[in-house]
XYZ file of C-alpha atoms in Angstrom:
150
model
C 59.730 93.695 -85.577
C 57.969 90.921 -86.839
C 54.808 92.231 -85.248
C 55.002 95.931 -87.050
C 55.890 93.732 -90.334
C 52.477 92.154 -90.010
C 50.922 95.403 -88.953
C 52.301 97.570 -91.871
C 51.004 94.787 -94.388
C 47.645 94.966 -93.097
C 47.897 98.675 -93.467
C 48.481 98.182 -96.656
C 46.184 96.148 -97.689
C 43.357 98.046 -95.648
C 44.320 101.180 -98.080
C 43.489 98.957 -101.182
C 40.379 97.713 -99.330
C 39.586 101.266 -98.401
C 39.814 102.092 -102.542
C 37.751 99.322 -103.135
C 34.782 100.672 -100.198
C 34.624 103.769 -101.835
C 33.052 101.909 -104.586
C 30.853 99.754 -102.195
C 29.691 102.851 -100.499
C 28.630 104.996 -103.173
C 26.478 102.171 -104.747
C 25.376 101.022 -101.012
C 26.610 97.995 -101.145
C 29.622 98.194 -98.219
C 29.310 95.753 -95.911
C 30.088 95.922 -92.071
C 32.269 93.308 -89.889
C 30.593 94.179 -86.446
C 31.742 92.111 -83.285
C 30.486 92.247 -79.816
C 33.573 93.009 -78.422
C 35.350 95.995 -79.863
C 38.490 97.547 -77.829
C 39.120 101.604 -78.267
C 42.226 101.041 -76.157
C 43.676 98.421 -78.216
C 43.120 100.387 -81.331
C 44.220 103.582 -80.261
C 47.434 101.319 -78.493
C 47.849 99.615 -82.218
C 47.370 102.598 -83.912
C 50.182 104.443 -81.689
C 52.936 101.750 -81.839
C 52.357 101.929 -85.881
C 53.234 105.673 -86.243
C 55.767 105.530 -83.911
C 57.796 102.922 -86.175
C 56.184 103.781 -89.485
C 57.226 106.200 -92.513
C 56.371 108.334 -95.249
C 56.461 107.573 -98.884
C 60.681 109.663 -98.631
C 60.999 107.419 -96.018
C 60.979 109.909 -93.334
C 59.259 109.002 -89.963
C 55.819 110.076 -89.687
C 56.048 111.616 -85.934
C 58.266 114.234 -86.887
C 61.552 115.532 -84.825
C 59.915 118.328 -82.645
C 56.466 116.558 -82.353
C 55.610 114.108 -79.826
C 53.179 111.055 -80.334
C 50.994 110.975 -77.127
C 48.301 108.393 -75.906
C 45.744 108.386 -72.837
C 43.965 105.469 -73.004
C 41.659 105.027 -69.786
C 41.826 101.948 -67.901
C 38.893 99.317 -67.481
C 36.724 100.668 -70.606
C 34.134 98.632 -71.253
C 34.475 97.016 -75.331
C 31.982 98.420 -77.685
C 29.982 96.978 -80.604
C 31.515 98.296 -83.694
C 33.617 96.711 -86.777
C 37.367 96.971 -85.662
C 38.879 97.554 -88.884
C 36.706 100.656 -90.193
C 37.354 102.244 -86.518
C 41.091 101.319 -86.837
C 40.979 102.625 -90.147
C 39.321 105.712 -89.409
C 41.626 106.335 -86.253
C 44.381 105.556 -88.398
C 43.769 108.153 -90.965
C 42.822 110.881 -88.447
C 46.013 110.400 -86.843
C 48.133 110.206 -89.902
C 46.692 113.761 -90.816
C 47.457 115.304 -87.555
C 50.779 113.927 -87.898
C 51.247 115.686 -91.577
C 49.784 118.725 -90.362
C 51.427 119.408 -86.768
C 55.019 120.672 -87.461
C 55.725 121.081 -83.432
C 53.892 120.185 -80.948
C 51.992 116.935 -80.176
C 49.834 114.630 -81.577
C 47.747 112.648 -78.694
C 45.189 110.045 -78.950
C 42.681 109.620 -75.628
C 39.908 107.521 -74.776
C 37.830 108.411 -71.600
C 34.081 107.430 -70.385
C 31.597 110.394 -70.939
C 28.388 108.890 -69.531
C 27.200 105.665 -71.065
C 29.957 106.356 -74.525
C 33.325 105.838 -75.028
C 35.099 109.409 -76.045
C 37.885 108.783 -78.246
C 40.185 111.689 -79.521
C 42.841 112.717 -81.403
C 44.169 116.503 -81.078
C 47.036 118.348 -81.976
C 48.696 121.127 -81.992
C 48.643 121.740 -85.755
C 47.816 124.837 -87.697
C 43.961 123.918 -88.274
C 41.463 123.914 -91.320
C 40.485 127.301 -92.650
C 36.667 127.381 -92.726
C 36.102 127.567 -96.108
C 37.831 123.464 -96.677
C 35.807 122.363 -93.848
C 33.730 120.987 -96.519
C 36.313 119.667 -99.021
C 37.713 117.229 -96.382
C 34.397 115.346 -96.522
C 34.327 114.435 -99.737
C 36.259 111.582 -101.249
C 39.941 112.338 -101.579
C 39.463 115.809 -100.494
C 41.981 117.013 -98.598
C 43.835 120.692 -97.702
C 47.231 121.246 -99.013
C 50.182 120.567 -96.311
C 51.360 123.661 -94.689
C 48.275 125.604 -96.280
C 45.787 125.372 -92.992
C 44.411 128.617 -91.065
């Protein structure tokens, strides 16, 4: 437990960081941690064990009775070049929204080879984004109302 402790602090403090990037990024000033040797598998593994144990603001797991967290991680991927954190982060936040949005179903994060990349996934069984929020998502804080996709 000790392990998801550590884990949920440094979720926590990532979301104050994140605040904190926006800032960075609209003056161009955010900086990048990149290392040589960047795992998809271990952050789609970390990523999975933390919704699996973590919960919502009510205190309500976030993988919902009647949805089922999945993972595919493919063996022997090579690491990648990339800054661990903003990848976790960004796999992180995908997955949470899948998780809000997918009221049966599953949830399932992959990683496979596709030529000289690494493909990593998350899809769900959720009710979608209507086409005219496609936009809205991208922009900071944007976000569709739960239970109001197409």
């Amino acid at each position: 437990h000790l392990k998801m402790i550590l884990s949920c602090g440094k979720r926590l403090s990532g979301l104050v960081e994140m605040i904190m990037d926006i800032s960075a990024l609209r003056d161009g000033k955010l900086q990048l941690n990149v290392v040589p040797d960047c795992s998809c598998n271990e952050i789609c593994e970390e990523v999975f064990e933390l919704m699996n144990t973590a919960v919502d603001k009510n205190n309500k797991p976030l993988v919902k009775k009647g949805v089922e967290l999945l993972i595919e991680v493919e063996a022997g991927l090579p690491t990648i070049e990339g800054d661990r954190e903003r990848i976790t982060q960004v796999v992180f936040n995908v997955t949470n929204n899948a998780l809000k949005f997918t009221q049966k179903g599953h949830v399932k994060l992959t990683t496979r080879a596709q030529g000289d990349s690494i493909l990593l996934t998350c899809s769900d069984t959720g009710q979608g984004i209507k086409k005219e929020n496609i936009d809205k998502i991208f922009t900071a804080f944007g976000q569709e109302e739960e239970g109001k996709g197409g």
